[in-house]
Amino acid sequence: MQRDNGLNPKHIHIADYNYPLPDERIAKFPLAERDASKLLIYKHGTVSEDVFTSLPTYLPKGALMVFNNTKVIQARLHFRKTPTDGVQGALIEVFCLEPAVPNDYQLNFSQRGQVSWYCLVGNLKKWKEGKLYREIEMSDGESVMLACERKGLHGTSHIVEFTWNGNYTWAELLDAVGELPIPPYLNRNTEESDKTTYQTVYSKIKGSVAAPTAGLHFTERVLEAIDRVGIDREELTLHVGAGTFKPVKSEEIGGHDMHTEHIAVRQQTIEKLIAHGGEAIAVGTTSVRTLESLYYMGVLSDRLKMERKECGCLGEELHVSQWMPYEYDGGMTTVEALQSLLGYMKSNQMDVLHSSTQIMIAPGYKYHIVKQMITNFHQPQSTLLLLVSAFLNGDWRKVYDYALSHDFRFLSYGDSSLLIP
């Protein structure tokens, strides 16, 4: 079924989503107490403010709130080339983006001796060939020699093979030698405190190279208050990639390639969504992207059934492409799509759906599952600002004008907002 939204998002000019963001409004560090941040409330066109600890009082009793439980890994590694003629070797940075071999996150982290990752490489001109080495002292006092070698290209990323001695997992090595990759716009080095403050209190599943920052405001006392007001909580996983910081360089967004991100969603989560009529409150844009992708994965699973195709890739045939929402919607209700997806999982004996999404949510997009959104304040001319604009039916400037004029702190370590269109 072709959809006519009256707006072709490919012709949206990104310059129309600009606003002035002085450097002093970017929060370089978090508040001492996570939940002491300011909370902007946008409700049916009216804007007000409160503190984040008051969030539960604004939520509808009996609703379902969905969190992204991904955990940021210490993905930035530094190596030095072997010294020559007494001159210290060049410093090379290797930034791990996503696993290549094995390509499953949890399986990759549990490997001993060898893994491969898709990586960005800093100071590449100084590393033309050969292996780089780094000696690591583990917490038990043992010494490990970690080597890395470039094995080819994958798009704009380098395939890097890591090998090491000793009976340690890749996760243990990253914890010992890796650096937490805080956002580039903070313009500062990672500090020891970031290892705690740049993780949500409910983070569990390792794999992200950036935090789902809307969740950074939550504390155990806020979560307990949410439970007391009768909100049902559920978790899913989207591993946030470095592409979340990728600027839109094309004049129209039709020229922007959205990054692919990997998700994991349990059968239980789909069942809860169906029980709640296919509606949810999303914590963060990563939860938004995952939830909205589930609708289209349901449409794709129904198409597979209609075409009587055998399911072979177990999840990957449900990949949501960038422009699918604007080209084909399947003519299904949200609950029907979720029921189809649940049937797909059960028929393939999948307790957890592992798939990926490249979804572009921009003005002209019809939201299916997300009815309320908790999110921070995003960069000018970013795809996340387009996502918010689509959610607020274009009324994003009212939110950002208020935040700028009322001393709200911006970006990852900044303040929060509750959006109710």
PDB file of C-alpha atoms in Angstrom, residues 27-37 52 67-68 70-72 180 182-183 185-186 188 193-203 210-220 222-223 283-284 286 374-376 409-416:
ATOM      1  CA  ALA A  27      26.452  20.601  29.626  1.00  0.00           C
ATOM      2  CA  LYS A  28      30.062  19.432  29.789  1.00  0.00           C
ATOM      3  CA  PHE A  29      29.506  17.480  33.017  1.00  0.00           C
ATOM      4  CA  PRO A  30      26.418  15.962  34.652  1.00  0.00           C
ATOM      5  CA  LEU A  31      24.767  17.310  37.769  1.00  0.00           C
ATOM      6  CA  ALA A  32      25.877  15.808  41.086  1.00  0.00           C
ATOM      7  CA  GLU A  33      22.432  14.188  41.380  1.00  0.00           C
ATOM      8  CA  ARG A  34      21.052  12.678  38.184  1.00  0.00           C
ATOM      9  CA  ASP A  35      17.401  13.319  38.960  1.00  0.00           C
ATOM     10  CA  ALA A  36      17.925  16.978  39.989  1.00  0.00           C
ATOM     11  CA  SER A  37      17.893  18.019  36.322  1.00  0.00           C
ATOM     12  CA  PHE A  52      12.930  15.432  36.936  1.00  0.00           C
ATOM     13  CA  PHE A  67      13.710   1.746  28.406  1.00  0.00           C
ATOM     14  CA  ASN A  68      16.835   0.936  26.364  1.00  0.00           C
ATOM     15  CA  THR A  70      22.185  -1.055  26.429  1.00  0.00           C
ATOM     16  CA  LYS A  71      25.524  -0.455  28.140  1.00  0.00           C
ATOM     17  CA  VAL A  72      28.323   1.737  26.782  1.00  0.00           C
ATOM     18  CA  LEU A 180      34.819   5.310  27.428  1.00  0.00           C
ATOM     19  CA  ILE A 182      32.102  10.387  25.570  1.00  0.00           C
ATOM     20  CA  PRO A 183      30.472  12.559  22.870  1.00  0.00           C
ATOM     21  CA  TYR A 185      30.904  17.840  21.278  1.00  0.00           C
ATOM     22  CA  LEU A 186      31.894  17.846  24.963  1.00  0.00           C
ATOM     23  CA  ARG A 188      37.149  17.277  26.751  1.00  0.00           C
ATOM     24  CA  SER A 193      33.746   9.663  36.756  1.00  0.00           C
ATOM     25  CA  ASP A 194      32.303   9.271  33.229  1.00  0.00           C
ATOM     26  CA  LYS A 195      32.527   5.490  33.615  1.00  0.00           C
ATOM     27  CA  THR A 196      29.628   5.810  36.058  1.00  0.00           C
ATOM     28  CA  THR A 197      27.813   8.986  35.032  1.00  0.00           C
ATOM     29  CA  TYR A 198      27.721   8.088  31.296  1.00  0.00           C
ATOM     30  CA  GLN A 199      25.824   4.857  32.024  1.00  0.00           C
ATOM     31  CA  THR A 200      22.158   4.541  32.939  1.00  0.00           C
ATOM     32  CA  VAL A 201      21.432   2.930  36.320  1.00  0.00           C
ATOM     33  CA  TYR A 202      19.610   0.119  34.472  1.00  0.00           C
ATOM     34  CA  SER A 203      22.274  -0.553  31.793  1.00  0.00           C
ATOM     35  CA  ALA A 210      27.214   6.188  23.065  1.00  0.00           C
ATOM     36  CA  ALA A 211      24.750   6.282  25.948  1.00  0.00           C
ATOM     37  CA  PRO A 212      20.962   6.430  25.528  1.00  0.00           C
ATOM     38  CA  THR A 213      21.176   9.779  27.303  1.00  0.00           C
ATOM     39  CA  ALA A 214      17.498  10.345  28.132  1.00  0.00           C
ATOM     40  CA  GLY A 215      17.935   7.509  30.609  1.00  0.00           C
ATOM     41  CA  LEU A 216      20.793   9.199  32.464  1.00  0.00           C
ATOM     42  CA  HIS A 217      18.296  11.189  34.580  1.00  0.00           C
ATOM     43  CA  PHE A 218      16.688   8.108  36.124  1.00  0.00           C
ATOM     44  CA  THR A 219      17.621   6.990  39.642  1.00  0.00           C
ATOM     45  CA  GLU A 220      16.355   4.119  41.723  1.00  0.00           C
ATOM     46  CA  VAL A 222      12.494   7.779  40.404  1.00  0.00           C
ATOM     47  CA  LEU A 223      12.011   4.223  39.120  1.00  0.00           C
ATOM     48  CA  VAL A 283      12.543   6.758  27.196  1.00  0.00           C
ATOM     49  CA  GLY A 284      14.909   8.274  24.658  1.00  0.00           C
ATOM     50  CA  THR A 286      16.834   5.016  20.743  1.00  0.00           C
ATOM     51  CA  ILE A 374      11.212  11.470  27.306  1.00  0.00           C
ATOM     52  CA  THR A 375      14.258  12.964  25.636  1.00  0.00           C
ATOM     53  CA  ASN A 376      17.125  15.443  26.042  1.00  0.00           C
ATOM     54  CA  ARG A 409      21.246  22.596  29.755  1.00  0.00           C
ATOM     55  CA  PHE A 410      21.665  20.906  26.355  1.00  0.00           C
ATOM     56  CA  LEU A 411      22.846  17.606  24.834  1.00  0.00           C
ATOM     57  CA  SER A 412      24.007  14.368  26.501  1.00  0.00           C
ATOM     58  CA  TYR A 413      24.631  15.599  30.053  1.00  0.00           C
ATOM     59  CA  GLY A 414      21.913  18.255  29.818  1.00  0.00           C
ATOM     60  CA  ASP A 415      18.327  18.524  31.048  1.00  0.00           C
ATOM     61  CA  SER A 416      15.288  16.510  30.047  1.00  0.00           C
TER      62      SER A 416
END
